[in-house]
XYZ file of C-alpha atoms in Angstrom:
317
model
C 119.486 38.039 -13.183
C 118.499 35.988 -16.856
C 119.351 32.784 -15.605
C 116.860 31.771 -17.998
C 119.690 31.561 -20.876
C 120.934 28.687 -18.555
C 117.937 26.354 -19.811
C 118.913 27.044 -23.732
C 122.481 26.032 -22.425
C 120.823 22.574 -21.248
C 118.960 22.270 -23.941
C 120.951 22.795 -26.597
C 123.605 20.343 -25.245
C 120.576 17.649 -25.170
C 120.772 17.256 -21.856
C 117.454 16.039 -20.250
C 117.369 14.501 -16.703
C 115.334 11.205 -16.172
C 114.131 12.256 -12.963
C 110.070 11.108 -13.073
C 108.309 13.827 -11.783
C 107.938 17.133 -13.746
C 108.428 19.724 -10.579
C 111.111 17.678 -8.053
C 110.391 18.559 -4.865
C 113.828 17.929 -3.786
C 116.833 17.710 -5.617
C 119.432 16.514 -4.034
C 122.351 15.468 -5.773
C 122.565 11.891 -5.528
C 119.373 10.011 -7.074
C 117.259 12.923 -8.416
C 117.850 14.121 -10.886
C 119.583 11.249 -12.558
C 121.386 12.271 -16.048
C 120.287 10.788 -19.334
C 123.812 10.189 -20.061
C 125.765 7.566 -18.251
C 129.313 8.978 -19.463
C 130.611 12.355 -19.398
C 129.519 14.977 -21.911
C 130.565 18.416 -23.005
C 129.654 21.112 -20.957
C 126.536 23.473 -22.008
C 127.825 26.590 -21.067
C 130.021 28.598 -22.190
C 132.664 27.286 -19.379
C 134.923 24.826 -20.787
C 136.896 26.272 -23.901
C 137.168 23.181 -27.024
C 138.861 25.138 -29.016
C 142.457 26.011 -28.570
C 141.306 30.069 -29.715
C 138.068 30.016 -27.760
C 138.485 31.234 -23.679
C 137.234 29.268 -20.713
C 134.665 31.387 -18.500
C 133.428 30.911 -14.849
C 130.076 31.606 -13.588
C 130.158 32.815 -10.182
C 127.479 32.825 -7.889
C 127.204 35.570 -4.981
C 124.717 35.397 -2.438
C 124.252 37.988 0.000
C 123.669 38.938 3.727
C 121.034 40.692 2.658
C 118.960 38.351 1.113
C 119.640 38.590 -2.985
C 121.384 35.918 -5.396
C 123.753 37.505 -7.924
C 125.890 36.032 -11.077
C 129.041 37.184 -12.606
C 130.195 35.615 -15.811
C 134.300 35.978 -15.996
C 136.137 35.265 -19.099
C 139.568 34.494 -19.384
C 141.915 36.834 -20.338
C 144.481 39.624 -19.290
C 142.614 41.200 -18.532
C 139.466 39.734 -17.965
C 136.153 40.445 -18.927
C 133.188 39.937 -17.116
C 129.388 40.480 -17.248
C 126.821 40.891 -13.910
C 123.729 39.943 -13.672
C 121.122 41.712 -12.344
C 120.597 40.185 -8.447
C 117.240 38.589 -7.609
C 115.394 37.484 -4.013
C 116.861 34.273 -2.345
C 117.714 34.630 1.493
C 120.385 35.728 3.867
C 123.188 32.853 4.615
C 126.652 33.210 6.168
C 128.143 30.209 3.763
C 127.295 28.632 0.833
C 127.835 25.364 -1.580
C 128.147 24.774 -5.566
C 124.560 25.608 -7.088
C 124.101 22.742 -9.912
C 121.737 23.465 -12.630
C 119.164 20.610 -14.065
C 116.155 20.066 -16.040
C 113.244 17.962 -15.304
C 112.212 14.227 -17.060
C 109.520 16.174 -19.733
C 111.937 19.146 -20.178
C 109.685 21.579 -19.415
C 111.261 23.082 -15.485
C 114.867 24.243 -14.874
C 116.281 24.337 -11.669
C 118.991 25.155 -9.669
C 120.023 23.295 -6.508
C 122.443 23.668 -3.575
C 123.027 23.895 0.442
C 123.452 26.713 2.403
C 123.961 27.818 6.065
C 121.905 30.023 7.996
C 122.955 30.444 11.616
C 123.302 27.333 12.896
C 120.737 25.486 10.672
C 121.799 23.717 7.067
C 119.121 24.236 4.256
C 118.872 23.020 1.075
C 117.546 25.072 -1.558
C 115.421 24.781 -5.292
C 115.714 27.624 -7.166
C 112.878 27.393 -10.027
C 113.985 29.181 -14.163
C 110.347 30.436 -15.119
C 110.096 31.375 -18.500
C 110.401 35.054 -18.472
C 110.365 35.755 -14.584
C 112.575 36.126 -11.813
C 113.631 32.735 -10.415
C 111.502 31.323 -7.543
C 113.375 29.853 -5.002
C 112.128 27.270 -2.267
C 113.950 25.879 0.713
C 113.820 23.061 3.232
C 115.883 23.199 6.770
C 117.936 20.171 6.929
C 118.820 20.239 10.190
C 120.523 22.473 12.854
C 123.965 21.656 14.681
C 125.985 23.810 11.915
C 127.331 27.081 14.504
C 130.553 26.018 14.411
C 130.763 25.200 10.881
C 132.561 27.658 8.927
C 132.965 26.946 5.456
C 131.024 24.177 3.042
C 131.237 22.718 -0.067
C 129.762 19.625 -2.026
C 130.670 17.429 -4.944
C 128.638 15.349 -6.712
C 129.864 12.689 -9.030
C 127.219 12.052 -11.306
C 128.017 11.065 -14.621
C 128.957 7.372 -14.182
C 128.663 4.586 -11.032
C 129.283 4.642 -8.814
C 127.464 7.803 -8.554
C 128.186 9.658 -5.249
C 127.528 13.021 -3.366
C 129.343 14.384 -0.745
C 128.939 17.753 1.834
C 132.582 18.892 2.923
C 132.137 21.291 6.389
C 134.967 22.936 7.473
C 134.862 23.647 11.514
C 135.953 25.719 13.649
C 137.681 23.216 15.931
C 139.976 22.583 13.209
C 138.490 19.204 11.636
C 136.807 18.640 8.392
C 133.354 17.185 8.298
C 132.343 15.070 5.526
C 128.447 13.624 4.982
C 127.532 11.360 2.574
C 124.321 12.119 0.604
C 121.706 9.595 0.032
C 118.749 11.205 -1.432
C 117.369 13.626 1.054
C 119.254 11.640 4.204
C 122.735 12.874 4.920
C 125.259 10.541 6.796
C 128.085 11.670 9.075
C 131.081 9.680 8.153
C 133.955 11.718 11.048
C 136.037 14.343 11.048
C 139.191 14.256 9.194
C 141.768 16.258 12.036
C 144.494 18.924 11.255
C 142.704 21.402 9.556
C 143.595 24.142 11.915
C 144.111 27.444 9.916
C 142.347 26.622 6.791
C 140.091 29.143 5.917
C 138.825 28.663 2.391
C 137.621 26.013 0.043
C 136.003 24.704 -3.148
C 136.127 21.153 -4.892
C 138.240 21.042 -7.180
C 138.249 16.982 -8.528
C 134.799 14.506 -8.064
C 136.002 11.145 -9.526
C 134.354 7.806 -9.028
C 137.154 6.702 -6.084
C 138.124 10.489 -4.864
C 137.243 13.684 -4.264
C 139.816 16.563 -4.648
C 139.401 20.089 -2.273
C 141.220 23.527 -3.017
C 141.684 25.024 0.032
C 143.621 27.994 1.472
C 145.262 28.613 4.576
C 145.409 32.232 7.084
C 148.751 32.130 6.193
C 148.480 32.168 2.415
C 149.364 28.665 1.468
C 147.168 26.863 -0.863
C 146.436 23.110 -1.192
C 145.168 20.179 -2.581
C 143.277 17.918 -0.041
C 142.759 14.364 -2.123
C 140.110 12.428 0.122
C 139.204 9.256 -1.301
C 136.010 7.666 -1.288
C 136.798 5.008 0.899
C 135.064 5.189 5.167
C 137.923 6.161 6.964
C 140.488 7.328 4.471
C 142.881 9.415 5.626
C 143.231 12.670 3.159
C 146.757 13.176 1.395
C 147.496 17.039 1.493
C 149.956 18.651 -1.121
C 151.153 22.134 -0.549
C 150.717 24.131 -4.264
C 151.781 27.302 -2.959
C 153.269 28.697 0.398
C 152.372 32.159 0.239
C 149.941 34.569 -1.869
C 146.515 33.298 -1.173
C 145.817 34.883 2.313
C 143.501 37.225 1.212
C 141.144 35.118 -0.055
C 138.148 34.208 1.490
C 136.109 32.265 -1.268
C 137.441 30.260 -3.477
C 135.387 29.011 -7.148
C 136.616 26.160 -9.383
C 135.476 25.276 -13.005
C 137.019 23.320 -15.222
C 139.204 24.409 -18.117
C 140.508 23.007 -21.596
C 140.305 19.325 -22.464
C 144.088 18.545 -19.671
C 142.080 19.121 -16.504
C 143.048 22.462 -16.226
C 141.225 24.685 -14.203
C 139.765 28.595 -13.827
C 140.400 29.753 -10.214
C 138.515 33.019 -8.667
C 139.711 34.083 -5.784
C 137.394 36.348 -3.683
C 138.581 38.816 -0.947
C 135.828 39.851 1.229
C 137.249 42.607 2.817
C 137.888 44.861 -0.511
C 134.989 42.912 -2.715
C 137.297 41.805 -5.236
C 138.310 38.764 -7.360
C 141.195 37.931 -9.212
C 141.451 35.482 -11.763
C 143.916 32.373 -12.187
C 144.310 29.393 -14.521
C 145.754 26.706 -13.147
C 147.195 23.442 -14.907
C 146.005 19.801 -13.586
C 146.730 19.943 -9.329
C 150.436 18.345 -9.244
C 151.918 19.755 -5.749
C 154.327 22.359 -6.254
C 154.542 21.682 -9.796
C 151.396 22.900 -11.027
C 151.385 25.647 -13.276
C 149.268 29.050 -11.983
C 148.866 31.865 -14.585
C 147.346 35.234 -13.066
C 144.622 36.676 -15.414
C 143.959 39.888 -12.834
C 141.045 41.326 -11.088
C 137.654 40.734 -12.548
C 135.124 43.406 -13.043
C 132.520 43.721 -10.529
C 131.296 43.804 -6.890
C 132.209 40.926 -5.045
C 129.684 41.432 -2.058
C 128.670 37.926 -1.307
C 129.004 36.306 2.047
C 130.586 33.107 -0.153
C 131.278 33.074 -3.504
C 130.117 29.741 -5.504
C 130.271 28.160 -8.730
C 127.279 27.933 -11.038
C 127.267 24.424 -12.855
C 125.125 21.801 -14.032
C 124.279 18.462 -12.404
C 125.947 16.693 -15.562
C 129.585 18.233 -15.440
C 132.321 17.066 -12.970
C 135.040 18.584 -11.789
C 138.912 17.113 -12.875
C 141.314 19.239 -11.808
C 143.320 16.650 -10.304
């Protein structure tokens, strides 16, 4: 898997992070690494289309049972196109979170970071970019208590204050979890009740007052969930779609176009395929969905996740 071509992405979009060490030993989201931009900035992958010719693409992450990290690169299109990466060594997990992509203070280490779950313990993980070698990734256990968790996903507003990051658990007794993350500390701020029957989910807006989730139900609806920053904020739910999206059980979000559109993959475990959607900016029933197809390639993750960078955000709402 080149993820290497990832650092000419950073570095050709001038995007160095003022973190102050030259190897982080954690990277977490919230204060390391801290952009060198304080407003938002063009994406440096090929993700988000400027041109009204030019497709949007998706990188999509897929970590395995058995231990490997895979990438396939979907373009936009009907069909569309895609590309895989060859898979390299990471670690089993039975869920996973966005991996964000950064570059140290001297610009001479790229990274990847993220959380995962293994059994009942939460990790995060540092996946190393060597210069022509597989990627080297290094994990620390968080903490255990996560059995009944079922799903996860993070957003991390980072381009502006107030910065904030957020962890997003989805559990089995039919509540959403959400943590705050403060450096390497995470907080417990509740459980947001009637949840009961969601099954998948991504973020899909990180703002400076909200986050926005994408999240499916068994049934097949589909939803926004607009949580706003605010302790004890109740979430505002708007159905998108009543049926159709059953079979998914990953969903990945990247952003699309200069109107907040968005790229959705859905990914259905059971068959290891994806099919492709764009989607106008999240407006309840009104929003726009355009179905691109199934995506070339083997879908065998245990989660499917999106491969960023620590200086995009998310505004599909």
């Amino acid at each position: 898997m080149k993820l290497q071509r990832f650092a000419l992405a950073l570095a050709g979009a001038g995007l160095i992070a003022a973190a102050a060490s030259s190897v982080p030993a954690v990277a977490t989201g919230q204060a390391d690494p801290k952009p060198h931009f304080s407003d938002k900035v063009a994406h440096p992958g090929p993700v988000t289309a400027k041109a009204a010719s030019a497709a949007c693409q998706t990188w999509i992450g897929v970590p395995t049972a058995a231990g490997t990290m895979g990438e396939i690169d979907a373009t936009a299109g009907k069909p569309p196109t895609s590309y895989t990466w060859d898979p390299f060594k990471f670690v089993g997990s039975r869920a996973d979170a966005t991996w964000y992509g950064a570059i140290n203070a001297a610009g001479t280490q790229y990274y990847y970071y993220g959380l995962l779950l293994q059994g009942g313990n939460l990790y995060r993980h540092t996946t190393y970019l060597p210069d022509d070698a597989d990627p080297v990734p290094t994990f620390k256990k968080v903490g255990p208590g996560w059995t009944s968790f079922k799903s996860i996903a993070t957003s991390n507003y980072s381009v502006a204050a107030p910065r904030h990051a957020y962890l997003y658990g989805l559990n089995t007794n039919g509540s959403l979890y959400r943590y705050q993350m403060v450096g390497s500390s995470f907080r417990g701020l509740g459980p947001l009740p009637g949840f009961r029957g969601f099954k998948a989910m991504t973020v899909l807006s990180e703002t400076a007052t909200y986050d926005t989730l994408l999240m499916t139900t068994t049934a097949g609806a589909l939803y926004t969930v607009h949580i706003p920053i605010v302790p004890g904020a109740k979430p505002v739910l708007k159905l998108i779609r009543s049926t159709g999206w059953a079979a998914y059980e990953s969903l990945v979000v990247e952003g699309c176009g200069t109107r907040g559109g968005s790229l959705v993959t859905g990914v259905d475990h059971n068959t290891q395929t994806a099919d492709l959607y764009a989607m106008s900016k999240a407006n309840g029933a009104a929003t726009a969905i355009t179905a691109y197809g199934k995506i070339p390639g083997v879908f065998n993750g245990v989660s499917h996740v999106l491969l960023t960078t620590h200086y995009s955000q998310l505004v599909g709402e």
